[in-house]
Amino acid sequence: MIETLFRFIAERGLAPHGYCLLWDPGLIWTHVVSDLLIGLAYFSIPVVLGTFLARRRDVQFGWMLWLFAGFILACGLTHFMSILVLWVPAYGIEGLIKVATAVVSVVTAIALWPLLPKAIALPSPAQLKLANDDLVARILERDQALAALRRETAERERAEDMLRQAQKMEAVGQLTGGVAHDFNNLLMIVVGNLERAQRLAPGDQRLQASLANAMEGADRASRLTQQLLAFSRRQALSPSREDLNAIVSEMAGLIERTIGSNCDVVFDLAPNLPKVVVDRLQTENVLLNLALNARDAMPDGGSLRFTTRAGANAVVLAVADTGTGMTDEVRDRIFEPFFTTKPLGKGTGLGLSQVYGFTKQSGGDIEVDSAPGEGTTISLILPFERERQDE
């Protein structure tokens, strides 16, 4: 068997293929050049496929490409054998190579047909682009939904904070109003008895001096209860139709003297403002309280601006200073009674609480815009007279 195979491979009795071509140089070299180029091309294709598959192990049907590379390699080898047998009659070796090529070709063809439906089912570049575009659109939609959710969550948290602050202020106001009302009733008894004692002992100077000091303390306590009642919105007001610009203008001189020479006071009053229904005396107290707080916030001097303008169904009075400003924690508590950032003995903590109570009792609202080092703007929003009449 082995001897027969050896004779088949090493048979030398046959003529080379060039003999059949009568050794015509044109025919010989045509075959040589053509087979050489084809063989080199066939050998280069498996190298490219092998390099690609080695670097892209994620490619589907990679084993099929390896099989195809083997088939191409065998085809290239047959062309090199065609060159050899032009001079050497190695037809046996050529036949074995062709047999190997045939086997690889058949196996490749058999394996290729079942893969055809799967290959056809693979998405095309256009389909992949559509799928990618759809994925990008879905991601964008998701990001927009997340952004909207974050905004809604932040808005809800702000609303909840405002509700908690309003509830806290309402609870503090109810407590403060109740205490101030009861204390005011007791104070009236004290004042009445002091007045009676002053009438009963008109000739005793020492007693009269003591009673006068006691009466002065009672007056201060009475003013304190009025401030507390203003915060709790239980203070008795005497509202009337008022021109807010006129009130501010009449208070301008007192405000400038109160502020002092190291602060510039600017009045920017919009003309033809609608009239509001407020208590004139309490409005003047509010302006003075705001001016004093602004002055204390500008220990090194600065600028204080009073601005009026007509807003949506309301007149806005804004008082802006260039002082130290407030943190968020301080800003959330400035309207609480007795809360103050001033040193001990420098303030009662009731000025802004009175402003808050007056504004709410007048049917308006109050806004505060402040940041550390950027000053503070407090805006009183008072409704037009017609709105109050509609109510």
CSV table of C-alpha atoms in Angstrom, one decimal, residues 21 53 60 102 133 135 139 143 172 204 215 225 239 250 312 316-317 342 351 362:
chain,number,residue,atom,x,y,z
A,21,LEU,CA,2.5,22.9,-24.6
A,53,LEU,CA,-10.7,37.0,13.2
A,60,GLN,CA,-20.6,35.6,14.4
A,102,ALA,CA,-12.0,19.1,-3.0
A,133,ASP,CA,-31.2,56.1,16.2
A,135,LEU,CA,-31.9,53.8,21.0
A,139,ILE,CA,-32.0,57.5,25.9
A,143,ASP,CA,-32.8,61.7,30.2
A,172,VAL,CA,-45.9,80.6,66.3
A,204,ASP,CA,-45.6,112.5,97.4
A,215,MET,CA,-45.9,103.7,84.0
A,225,THR,CA,-47.6,93.5,73.0
A,239,PRO,CA,-57.2,100.9,57.1
A,250,GLU,CA,-43.4,111.9,53.9
A,312,ALA,CA,-49.8,92.0,38.8
A,316,VAL,CA,-44.8,96.3,45.3
A,317,LEU,CA,-42.6,98.2,47.8
A,342,LYS,CA,-27.8,91.3,66.6
A,351,GLY,CA,-39.1,94.5,63.9
A,362,SER,CA,-53.3,93.8,55.0
